Amino acid sequence: MNKRCNRWSGINRLHLILSATLILCLCFSFLGTGWIASAAQMPEIQRRGYLKIAVKDNLRPLGFRDANGNLQGLEIDLAKRLAVDLLGKADAVKMQPVANSDRLRVVLEKKVDLAIARVTATESRSRLVNFSVPYYFDSTSFVTSNASIQELRNLAKRKIAVLNNSSTIAQVRYFIPTAELVGVNSYTEARSLIESNSADAFAADTSILSGWVQEYPEYRLLQTKLSTFPLSVVMPKGLQYDELRRRVNNAIARYIESGWLKERTQYWGVGDAPYSSQEETTDN
């Protein structure tokens, strides 16, 4: 499959997800199911004067704390920019750090209005919440400190660390069937394996590995990416939230068109801007 086909197949998948989300939103709203998200509607947010947004504070370069304890990163910039567009000022937002397991729950339980916390838009998740237009296409990449490993074929018959129970395992097995996979429970454990020569590389999400190489410059990312998947803002379901969702989607579309998101991804060294990452992937 060529690069153009990869790009359009990825966008078509996204359109299917968003279309399914809209249909589910309408169905569950009319059925009156008890678990529909009940975050604040736009008029209430305007009266309150600020957005409540769930973010990550330990995931460089998307959302993390600097040396002074201040939240920084691509997703933090996006939260502040949405506050400007929706409420007129960058400080009209209260950010709540969350664990991965709580990223959807805090929206469903009305604890936040939105979540911008490295959430992949999937069909199963779209049964519970709505997703915005993607602000970034993440991917699966490899990080290594071994100078002899320059491209994917150099990883054949090598030891590659992967997070236990992650979707990365199946991808690596498909594209590099002769590699030996070594399961780890954390990024720290993966780094220890590489430094002790018990693994030659580590496969994980590009956004996270970008932070890895920023913190440990002796490592580098391989250019080849195995797959791409959209990161989106988590938004509540229900027709009463249409104005909030419309404003968020329109704002992100403007950020893509104006080049603001591209500039921010480059500034934070995250990788590719929205829609462009799919042009460099391996056939999938």
PDB file of C-alpha atoms in Angstrom:
ATOM      1  CA  MET A   1       0.000   0.000   0.000  1.00  0.00           C
ATOM      2  CA  ASN A   2       1.479   3.365  -0.979  1.00  0.00           C
ATOM      3  CA  LYS A   3       1.742   6.484   1.193  1.00  0.00           C
ATOM      4  CA  ARG A   4      -1.348   8.158  -0.230  1.00  0.00           C
ATOM      5  CA  CYS A   5      -3.464   5.079   0.398  1.00  0.00           C
ATOM      6  CA  ASN A   6      -2.187   4.919   3.984  1.00  0.00           C
ATOM      7  CA  ARG A   7      -3.183   8.526   4.513  1.00  0.00           C
ATOM      8  CA  TRP A   8      -6.677   8.224   3.089  1.00  0.00           C
ATOM      9  CA  SER A   9      -7.371   4.868   4.742  1.00  0.00           C
ATOM     10  CA  GLY A  10      -6.510   6.422   8.085  1.00  0.00           C
ATOM     11  CA  ILE A  11      -8.768   9.421   7.474  1.00  0.00           C
ATOM     12  CA  ASN A  12     -11.590   7.154   6.289  1.00  0.00           C
ATOM     13  CA  ARG A  13     -11.288   5.119   9.488  1.00  0.00           C
ATOM     14  CA  LEU A  14     -11.523   8.328  11.465  1.00  0.00           C
ATOM     15  CA  HIS A  15     -14.628   9.413   9.545  1.00  0.00           C
ATOM     16  CA  LEU A  16     -16.248   6.059  10.355  1.00  0.00           C
ATOM     17  CA  ILE A  17     -15.477   6.522  14.052  1.00  0.00           C
ATOM     18  CA  LEU A  18     -16.888  10.046  14.117  1.00  0.00           C
ATOM     19  CA  SER A  19     -19.964   9.012  12.127  1.00  0.00           C
ATOM     20  CA  ALA A  20     -20.623   6.117  14.478  1.00  0.00           C
ATOM     21  CA  THR A  21     -20.203   8.493  17.399  1.00  0.00           C
ATOM     22  CA  LEU A  22     -22.886  10.839  16.039  1.00  0.00           C
ATOM     23  CA  ILE A  23     -25.342   7.988  15.454  1.00  0.00           C
ATOM     24  CA  LEU A  24     -24.780   6.593  18.938  1.00  0.00           C
ATOM     25  CA  CYS A  25     -25.168  10.068  20.421  1.00  0.00           C
ATOM     26  CA  LEU A  26     -28.617  10.473  18.833  1.00  0.00           C
ATOM     27  CA  CYS A  27     -29.767   6.967  19.730  1.00  0.00           C
ATOM     28  CA  PHE A  28     -28.765   7.055  23.385  1.00  0.00           C
ATOM     29  CA  SER A  29     -30.108  10.570  23.867  1.00  0.00           C
ATOM     30  CA  PHE A  30     -33.587   9.532  22.748  1.00  0.00           C
ATOM     31  CA  LEU A  31     -33.452   6.265  24.694  1.00  0.00           C
ATOM     32  CA  GLY A  32     -32.570   8.127  27.885  1.00  0.00           C
ATOM     33  CA  THR A  33     -29.929   5.685  29.115  1.00  0.00           C
ATOM     34  CA  GLY A  34     -28.641   6.403  32.584  1.00  0.00           C
ATOM     35  CA  TRP A  35     -24.913   6.469  31.767  1.00  0.00           C
ATOM     36  CA  ILE A  36     -24.828   9.361  29.259  1.00  0.00           C
ATOM     37  CA  ALA A  37     -22.193  11.923  30.249  1.00  0.00           C
ATOM     38  CA  SER A  38     -23.531  14.916  32.152  1.00  0.00           C
ATOM     39  CA  ALA A  39     -20.731  17.484  31.991  1.00  0.00           C
ATOM     40  CA  ALA A  40     -21.604  21.198  31.909  1.00  0.00           C
ATOM     41  CA  GLN A  41     -23.390  22.646  28.888  1.00  0.00           C
ATOM     42  CA  MET A  42     -21.935  25.674  27.109  1.00  0.00           C
ATOM     43  CA  PRO A  43     -24.220  28.306  28.754  1.00  0.00           C
ATOM     44  CA  GLU A  44     -23.278  26.955  32.193  1.00  0.00           C
ATOM     45  CA  ILE A  45     -19.571  27.051  31.309  1.00  0.00           C
ATOM     46  CA  GLN A  46     -19.924  30.658  30.178  1.00  0.00           C
ATOM     47  CA  ARG A  47     -21.681  31.637  33.419  1.00  0.00           C
ATOM     48  CA  ARG A  48     -19.027  29.836  35.445  1.00  0.00           C
ATOM     49  CA  GLY A  49     -16.271  31.596  33.526  1.00  0.00           C
ATOM     50  CA  TYR A  50     -13.831  28.733  33.043  1.00  0.00           C
ATOM     51  CA  LEU A  51     -13.423  25.281  31.504  1.00  0.00           C
ATOM     52  CA  LYS A  52     -12.616  22.193  33.574  1.00  0.00           C
ATOM     53  CA  ILE A  53     -10.260  19.982  31.578  1.00  0.00           C
ATOM     54  CA  ALA A  54      -8.616  16.675  32.533  1.00  0.00           C
ATOM     55  CA  VAL A  55      -4.948  16.479  31.464  1.00  0.00           C
ATOM     56  CA  LYS A  56      -1.814  14.430  32.039  1.00  0.00           C
ATOM     57  CA  ASP A  57       0.964  15.807  34.236  1.00  0.00           C
ATOM     58  CA  ASN A  58       3.516  12.995  33.831  1.00  0.00           C
ATOM     59  CA  LEU A  59       3.623  12.441  30.081  1.00  0.00           C
ATOM     60  CA  ARG A  60       6.299  14.558  28.448  1.00  0.00           C
ATOM     61  CA  PRO A  61       5.922  16.208  25.927  1.00  0.00           C
ATOM     62  CA  LEU A  62       2.085  16.097  25.871  1.00  0.00           C
ATOM     63  CA  GLY A  63       1.400  17.061  29.465  1.00  0.00           C
ATOM     64  CA  PHE A  64       4.005  17.299  32.227  1.00  0.00           C
ATOM     65  CA  ARG A  65       5.312  19.549  34.992  1.00  0.00           C
ATOM     66  CA  ASP A  66       8.410  21.702  34.497  1.00  0.00           C
ATOM     67  CA  ALA A  67      11.098  22.332  37.121  1.00  0.00           C
ATOM     68  CA  ASN A  68       8.815  24.857  38.827  1.00  0.00           C
ATOM     69  CA  GLY A  69       5.838  22.508  38.927  1.00  0.00           C
ATOM     70  CA  ASN A  70       3.933  24.280  36.149  1.00  0.00           C
ATOM     71  CA  LEU A  71       1.974  22.242  33.620  1.00  0.00           C
ATOM     72  CA  GLN A  72       3.553  22.267  30.153  1.00  0.00           C
ATOM     73  CA  GLY A  73       3.207  20.433  26.842  1.00  0.00           C
ATOM     74  CA  LEU A  74       1.228  20.164  23.614  1.00  0.00           C
ATOM     75  CA  GLU A  75      -2.035  19.180  25.291  1.00  0.00           C
ATOM     76  CA  ILE A  76      -1.650  21.933  27.892  1.00  0.00           C
ATOM     77  CA  ASP A  77      -1.222  24.476  25.080  1.00  0.00           C
ATOM     78  CA  LEU A  78      -4.347  23.091  23.408  1.00  0.00           C
ATOM     79  CA  ALA A  79      -6.362  23.406  26.637  1.00  0.00           C
ATOM     80  CA  LYS A  80      -5.319  27.041  27.035  1.00  0.00           C
ATOM     81  CA  ARG A  81      -6.018  27.838  23.389  1.00  0.00           C
ATOM     82  CA  LEU A  82      -9.522  26.372  23.672  1.00  0.00           C
ATOM     83  CA  ALA A  83     -10.091  28.555  26.738  1.00  0.00           C
ATOM     84  CA  VAL A  84      -9.209  31.611  24.632  1.00  0.00           C
ATOM     85  CA  ASP A  85     -11.541  30.633  21.805  1.00  0.00           C
ATOM     86  CA  LEU A  86     -14.457  29.538  23.986  1.00  0.00           C
ATOM     87  CA  LEU A  87     -14.188  32.015  26.870  1.00  0.00           C
ATOM     88  CA  GLY A  88     -11.848  34.789  25.748  1.00  0.00           C
ATOM     89  CA  LYS A  89      -8.747  34.224  27.895  1.00  0.00           C
ATOM     90  CA  ALA A  90      -6.047  31.583  28.312  1.00  0.00           C
ATOM     91  CA  ASP A  91      -6.386  31.407  32.096  1.00  0.00           C
ATOM     92  CA  ALA A  92     -10.119  30.608  31.906  1.00  0.00           C
ATOM     93  CA  VAL A  93      -9.346  26.935  32.471  1.00  0.00           C
ATOM     94  CA  LYS A  94      -8.813  24.695  35.466  1.00  0.00           C
ATOM     95  CA  MET A  95      -6.740  21.635  34.607  1.00  0.00           C
ATOM     96  CA  GLN A  96      -7.135  18.423  36.569  1.00  0.00           C
ATOM     97  CA  PRO A  97      -4.356  15.813  36.230  1.00  0.00           C
ATOM     98  CA  VAL A  98      -5.750  12.295  35.849  1.00  0.00           C
ATOM     99  CA  ALA A  99      -4.509   8.728  35.670  1.00  0.00           C
ATOM    100  CA  ASN A 100      -5.014   6.831  32.415  1.00  0.00           C
ATOM    101  CA  SER A 101      -7.782   4.742  33.974  1.00  0.00           C
ATOM    102  CA  ASP A 102      -9.790   7.873  34.849  1.00  0.00           C
ATOM    103  CA  ARG A 103      -9.644   9.765  31.545  1.00  0.00           C
ATOM    104  CA  LEU A 104     -13.157   8.805  30.399  1.00  0.00           C
ATOM    105  CA  ARG A 105     -14.698   8.433  33.850  1.00  0.00           C
ATOM    106  CA  VAL A 106     -14.113  12.064  34.839  1.00  0.00           C
ATOM    107  CA  VAL A 107     -16.116  13.196  31.795  1.00  0.00           C
ATOM    108  CA  LEU A 108     -18.888  10.684  32.426  1.00  0.00           C
ATOM    109  CA  GLU A 109     -19.164  11.659  36.087  1.00  0.00           C
ATOM    110  CA  LYS A 110     -19.363  15.427  35.407  1.00  0.00           C
ATOM    111  CA  LYS A 111     -16.056  16.114  37.112  1.00  0.00           C
ATOM    112  CA  VAL A 112     -14.685  17.874  34.012  1.00  0.00           C
ATOM    113  CA  ASP A 113     -16.077  19.372  30.818  1.00  0.00           C
ATOM    114  CA  LEU A 114     -13.421  17.870  28.539  1.00  0.00           C
ATOM    115  CA  ALA A 115     -10.439  15.534  28.695  1.00  0.00           C
ATOM    116  CA  ILE A 116      -7.255  16.248  26.734  1.00  0.00           C
ATOM    117  CA  ALA A 117      -5.130  13.439  28.114  1.00  0.00           C
ATOM    118  CA  ARG A 118      -3.668  11.383  25.277  1.00  0.00           C
ATOM    119  CA  VAL A 119      -6.892   9.532  24.538  1.00  0.00           C
ATOM    120  CA  THR A 120      -7.066   7.496  21.350  1.00  0.00           C
ATOM    121  CA  ALA A 121     -10.400   7.743  19.525  1.00  0.00           C
ATOM    122  CA  THR A 122     -11.726   4.189  19.173  1.00  0.00           C
ATOM    123  CA  GLU A 123     -15.062   2.702  18.195  1.00  0.00           C
ATOM    124  CA  SER A 124     -15.568   1.043  21.578  1.00  0.00           C
ATOM    125  CA  ARG A 125     -14.896   4.261  23.479  1.00  0.00           C
ATOM    126  CA  SER A 126     -17.220   6.182  21.184  1.00  0.00           C
ATOM    127  CA  ARG A 127     -20.117   4.238  22.718  1.00  0.00           C
ATOM    128  CA  LEU A 128     -19.531   6.173  25.927  1.00  0.00           C
ATOM    129  CA  VAL A 129     -18.238   9.588  24.856  1.00  0.00           C
ATOM    130  CA  ASN A 130     -17.810  11.793  21.803  1.00  0.00           C
ATOM    131  CA  PHE A 131     -14.464  12.561  20.235  1.00  0.00           C
ATOM    132  CA  SER A 132     -13.309  15.779  18.628  1.00  0.00           C
ATOM    133  CA  VAL A 133     -11.526  16.198  15.346  1.00  0.00           C
ATOM    134  CA  PRO A 134      -8.045  14.702  15.996  1.00  0.00           C
ATOM    135  CA  TYR A 135      -5.416  17.169  17.157  1.00  0.00           C
ATOM    136  CA  TYR A 136      -2.574  14.677  16.626  1.00  0.00           C
ATOM    137  CA  PHE A 137      -1.996  11.323  14.946  1.00  0.00           C
ATOM    138  CA  ASP A 138       0.146   9.181  17.209  1.00  0.00           C
ATOM    139  CA  SER A 139       1.989   6.098  16.001  1.00  0.00           C
ATOM    140  CA  THR A 140       4.095   3.135  17.071  1.00  0.00           C
ATOM    141  CA  SER A 141       7.846   3.705  16.860  1.00  0.00           C
ATOM    142  CA  PHE A 142      11.151   2.339  18.123  1.00  0.00           C
ATOM    143  CA  VAL A 143      13.772   3.971  20.329  1.00  0.00           C
ATOM    144  CA  THR A 144      17.352   2.729  20.589  1.00  0.00           C
ATOM    145  CA  SER A 145      20.862   3.765  21.561  1.00  0.00           C
ATOM    146  CA  ASN A 146      22.493   1.163  19.295  1.00  0.00           C
ATOM    147  CA  ALA A 147      24.261   2.898  16.397  1.00  0.00           C
ATOM    148  CA  SER A 148      24.013  -0.210  14.203  1.00  0.00           C
ATOM    149  CA  ILE A 149      20.208  -0.019  14.208  1.00  0.00           C
ATOM    150  CA  GLN A 150      19.156   2.535  11.620  1.00  0.00           C
ATOM    151  CA  GLU A 151      16.002   1.070  10.065  1.00  0.00           C
ATOM    152  CA  LEU A 152      13.348  -1.554  10.579  1.00  0.00           C
ATOM    153  CA  ARG A 153      15.225  -4.403   8.920  1.00  0.00           C
ATOM    154  CA  ASN A 154      18.100  -3.953  11.400  1.00  0.00           C
ATOM    155  CA  LEU A 155      15.747  -5.147  14.154  1.00  0.00           C
ATOM    156  CA  ALA A 156      15.348  -8.637  12.657  1.00  0.00           C
ATOM    157  CA  LYS A 157      16.447 -11.266  15.203  1.00  0.00           C
ATOM    158  CA  ARG A 158      17.062  -8.516  17.775  1.00  0.00           C
ATOM    159  CA  LYS A 159      15.591  -8.245  21.249  1.00  0.00           C
ATOM    160  CA  ILE A 160      12.836  -5.610  21.419  1.00  0.00           C
ATOM    161  CA  ALA A 161      11.261  -4.517  24.694  1.00  0.00           C
ATOM    162  CA  VAL A 162       7.482  -4.026  24.652  1.00  0.00           C
ATOM    163  CA  LEU A 163       4.977  -3.163  27.367  1.00  0.00           C
ATOM    164  CA  ASN A 164       3.130  -6.240  28.616  1.00  0.00           C
ATOM    165  CA  ASN A 165      -0.457  -6.557  27.296  1.00  0.00           C
ATOM    166  CA  SER A 166      -0.026  -3.618  24.892  1.00  0.00           C
ATOM    167  CA  SER A 167      -1.317  -3.486  21.314  1.00  0.00           C
ATOM    168  CA  THR A 168       2.275  -2.854  20.254  1.00  0.00           C
ATOM    169  CA  ILE A 169       3.082  -6.550  20.708  1.00  0.00           C
ATOM    170  CA  ALA A 170       0.892  -7.688  17.797  1.00  0.00           C
ATOM    171  CA  GLN A 171       2.199  -4.924  15.545  1.00  0.00           C
ATOM    172  CA  VAL A 172       5.855  -5.779  16.151  1.00  0.00           C
ATOM    173  CA  ARG A 173       5.182  -9.488  15.664  1.00  0.00           C
ATOM    174  CA  TYR A 174       3.483  -8.760  12.344  1.00  0.00           C
ATOM    175  CA  PHE A 175       6.143  -6.461  10.900  1.00  0.00           C
ATOM    176  CA  ILE A 176       9.233  -8.083  12.469  1.00  0.00           C
ATOM    177  CA  PRO A 177       8.295 -11.755  12.994  1.00  0.00           C
ATOM    178  CA  THR A 178      11.897 -12.817  13.635  1.00  0.00           C
ATOM    179  CA  ALA A 179      12.446 -10.360  16.496  1.00  0.00           C
ATOM    180  CA  GLU A 180      12.570 -11.601  20.084  1.00  0.00           C
ATOM    181  CA  LEU A 181      10.069  -9.677  22.231  1.00  0.00           C
ATOM    182  CA  VAL A 182      10.872  -8.964  25.866  1.00  0.00           C
ATOM    183  CA  GLY A 183       7.916  -7.945  28.021  1.00  0.00           C
ATOM    184  CA  VAL A 184       8.301  -5.081  30.513  1.00  0.00           C
ATOM    185  CA  ASN A 185       5.921  -3.402  32.956  1.00  0.00           C
ATOM    186  CA  SER A 186       7.216   0.183  32.632  1.00  0.00           C
ATOM    187  CA  TYR A 187       9.296   2.563  30.564  1.00  0.00           C
ATOM    188  CA  THR A 188      11.911   2.588  33.312  1.00  0.00           C
ATOM    189  CA  GLU A 189      12.239  -1.186  33.054  1.00  0.00           C
ATOM    190  CA  ALA A 190      12.602  -0.940  29.267  1.00  0.00           C
ATOM    191  CA  ARG A 191      15.412   1.596  29.623  1.00  0.00           C
ATOM    192  CA  SER A 192      17.181  -0.609  32.170  1.00  0.00           C
ATOM    193  CA  LEU A 193      17.064  -3.538  29.747  1.00  0.00           C
ATOM    194  CA  ILE A 194      18.580  -1.465  26.940  1.00  0.00           C
ATOM    195  CA  GLU A 195      21.328  -0.071  29.173  1.00  0.00           C
ATOM    196  CA  SER A 196      22.211  -3.570  30.388  1.00  0.00           C
ATOM    197  CA  ASN A 197      22.251  -4.862  26.772  1.00  0.00           C
ATOM    198  CA  SER A 198      19.323  -7.160  27.527  1.00  0.00           C
ATOM    199  CA  ALA A 199      17.304  -5.441  24.789  1.00  0.00           C
ATOM    200  CA  ASP A 200      18.331  -3.620  21.612  1.00  0.00           C
ATOM    201  CA  ALA A 201      15.311  -1.329  21.254  1.00  0.00           C
ATOM    202  CA  PHE A 202      11.967  -0.419  22.779  1.00  0.00           C
ATOM    203  CA  ALA A 203       8.696  -0.213  20.827  1.00  0.00           C
ATOM    204  CA  ALA A 204       5.959   2.133  22.075  1.00  0.00           C
ATOM    205  CA  ASP A 205       3.902   5.202  21.147  1.00  0.00           C
ATOM    206  CA  THR A 206       5.793   7.932  19.290  1.00  0.00           C
ATOM    207  CA  SER A 207       4.414  10.725  21.489  1.00  0.00           C
ATOM    208  CA  ILE A 208       5.818   9.075  24.608  1.00  0.00           C
ATOM    209  CA  LEU A 209       9.112   8.051  23.007  1.00  0.00           C
ATOM    210  CA  SER A 210       9.562  11.659  21.832  1.00  0.00           C
ATOM    211  CA  GLY A 211       9.651  12.627  25.503  1.00  0.00           C
ATOM    212  CA  TRP A 212      12.069   9.778  26.159  1.00  0.00           C
ATOM    213  CA  VAL A 213      14.671  11.083  23.695  1.00  0.00           C
ATOM    214  CA  GLN A 214      14.235  14.630  24.991  1.00  0.00           C
ATOM    215  CA  GLU A 215      15.102  13.442  28.488  1.00  0.00           C
ATOM    216  CA  TYR A 216      17.800  10.984  27.382  1.00  0.00           C
ATOM    217  CA  PRO A 217      19.497  12.443  24.280  1.00  0.00           C
ATOM    218  CA  GLU A 218      21.742   9.398  23.854  1.00  0.00           C
ATOM    219  CA  TYR A 219      18.650   7.647  22.475  1.00  0.00           C
ATOM    220  CA  ARG A 220      17.036   8.266  19.104  1.00  0.00           C
ATOM    221  CA  LEU A 221      13.819   7.388  17.333  1.00  0.00           C
ATOM    222  CA  LEU A 222      13.811   5.310  14.159  1.00  0.00           C
ATOM    223  CA  GLN A 223      12.013   7.036  11.297  1.00  0.00           C
ATOM    224  CA  THR A 224       9.787   4.062  10.465  1.00  0.00           C
ATOM    225  CA  LYS A 225       6.354   3.986  12.104  1.00  0.00           C
ATOM    226  CA  LEU A 226       4.218   0.856  12.217  1.00  0.00           C
ATOM    227  CA  SER A 227       0.771   2.410  12.496  1.00  0.00           C
ATOM    228  CA  THR A 228      -1.123   5.599  13.259  1.00  0.00           C
ATOM    229  CA  PHE A 229      -4.078   6.367  15.512  1.00  0.00           C
ATOM    230  CA  PRO A 230      -5.927   9.627  16.292  1.00  0.00           C
ATOM    231  CA  LEU A 231      -5.659  11.476  19.603  1.00  0.00           C
ATOM    232  CA  SER A 232      -8.816  13.491  20.261  1.00  0.00           C
ATOM    233  CA  VAL A 233     -10.478  15.633  22.905  1.00  0.00           C
ATOM    234  CA  VAL A 234     -12.978  13.618  24.949  1.00  0.00           C
ATOM    235  CA  MET A 235     -16.394  15.297  25.010  1.00  0.00           C
ATOM    236  CA  PRO A 236     -19.732  14.301  26.572  1.00  0.00           C
ATOM    237  CA  LYS A 237     -22.588  12.691  24.684  1.00  0.00           C
ATOM    238  CA  GLY A 238     -26.091  14.145  24.463  1.00  0.00           C
ATOM    239  CA  LEU A 239     -27.787  16.709  22.240  1.00  0.00           C
ATOM    240  CA  GLN A 240     -27.542  19.280  25.046  1.00  0.00           C
ATOM    241  CA  TYR A 241     -23.765  19.397  24.502  1.00  0.00           C
ATOM    242  CA  ASP A 242     -23.943  20.085  20.772  1.00  0.00           C
ATOM    243  CA  GLU A 243     -22.803  23.696  21.108  1.00  0.00           C
ATOM    244  CA  LEU A 244     -19.771  22.742  23.203  1.00  0.00           C
ATOM    245  CA  ARG A 245     -18.786  19.974  20.773  1.00  0.00           C
ATOM    246  CA  ARG A 246     -19.315  22.217  17.748  1.00  0.00           C
ATOM    247  CA  ARG A 247     -17.141  24.958  19.197  1.00  0.00           C
ATOM    248  CA  VAL A 248     -14.358  22.547  20.121  1.00  0.00           C
ATOM    249  CA  ASN A 249     -14.401  20.867  16.689  1.00  0.00           C
ATOM    250  CA  ASN A 250     -14.471  24.182  14.825  1.00  0.00           C
ATOM    251  CA  ALA A 251     -11.589  25.499  16.931  1.00  0.00           C
ATOM    252  CA  ILE A 252      -9.380  22.447  16.321  1.00  0.00           C
ATOM    253  CA  ALA A 253     -10.168  22.578  12.590  1.00  0.00           C
ATOM    254  CA  ARG A 254      -8.940  26.199  12.590  1.00  0.00           C
ATOM    255  CA  TYR A 255      -5.771  25.234  14.461  1.00  0.00           C
ATOM    256  CA  ILE A 256      -5.016  22.641  11.786  1.00  0.00           C
ATOM    257  CA  GLU A 257      -5.800  24.970   8.872  1.00  0.00           C
ATOM    258  CA  SER A 258      -3.823  27.898  10.288  1.00  0.00           C
ATOM    259  CA  GLY A 259      -0.770  25.786  11.056  1.00  0.00           C
ATOM    260  CA  TRP A 260      -0.932  26.479  14.803  1.00  0.00           C
ATOM    261  CA  LEU A 261      -1.077  22.780  15.717  1.00  0.00           C
ATOM    262  CA  LYS A 262       1.815  21.994  13.393  1.00  0.00           C
ATOM    263  CA  GLU A 263       3.901  24.745  14.990  1.00  0.00           C
ATOM    264  CA  ARG A 264       3.074  23.483  18.500  1.00  0.00           C
ATOM    265  CA  THR A 265       3.895  19.843  17.695  1.00  0.00           C
ATOM    266  CA  GLN A 266       7.222  20.943  16.254  1.00  0.00           C
ATOM    267  CA  TYR A 267       7.914  23.189  19.254  1.00  0.00           C
ATOM    268  CA  TRP A 268       7.357  20.328  21.685  1.00  0.00           C
ATOM    269  CA  GLY A 269       9.181  17.833  19.501  1.00  0.00           C
ATOM    270  CA  VAL A 270       6.201  15.496  19.501  1.00  0.00           C
ATOM    271  CA  GLY A 271       6.604  14.464  15.884  1.00  0.00           C
ATOM    272  CA  ASP A 272       4.184  14.943  13.027  1.00  0.00           C
ATOM    273  CA  ALA A 273       1.326  17.408  12.774  1.00  0.00           C
ATOM    274  CA  PRO A 274      -2.300  16.242  12.332  1.00  0.00           C
ATOM    275  CA  TYR A 275      -2.871  14.189   9.170  1.00  0.00           C
ATOM    276  CA  SER A 276       0.797  14.331   8.084  1.00  0.00           C
ATOM    277  CA  SER A 277       2.059  11.403  10.170  1.00  0.00           C
ATOM    278  CA  GLN A 278       0.112   8.946   8.059  1.00  0.00           C
ATOM    279  CA  GLU A 279       2.323   9.685   5.071  1.00  0.00           C
ATOM    280  CA  GLU A 280       5.385   8.064   6.665  1.00  0.00           C
ATOM    281  CA  THR A 281       3.951   4.828   8.006  1.00  0.00           C
ATOM    282  CA  THR A 282       4.749   1.260   7.075  1.00  0.00           C
ATOM    283  CA  ASP A 283       2.048  -0.544   5.099  1.00  0.00           C
ATOM    284  CA  ASN A 284      -0.678  -1.716   7.464  1.00  0.00           C
TER     285      ASN A 284
END
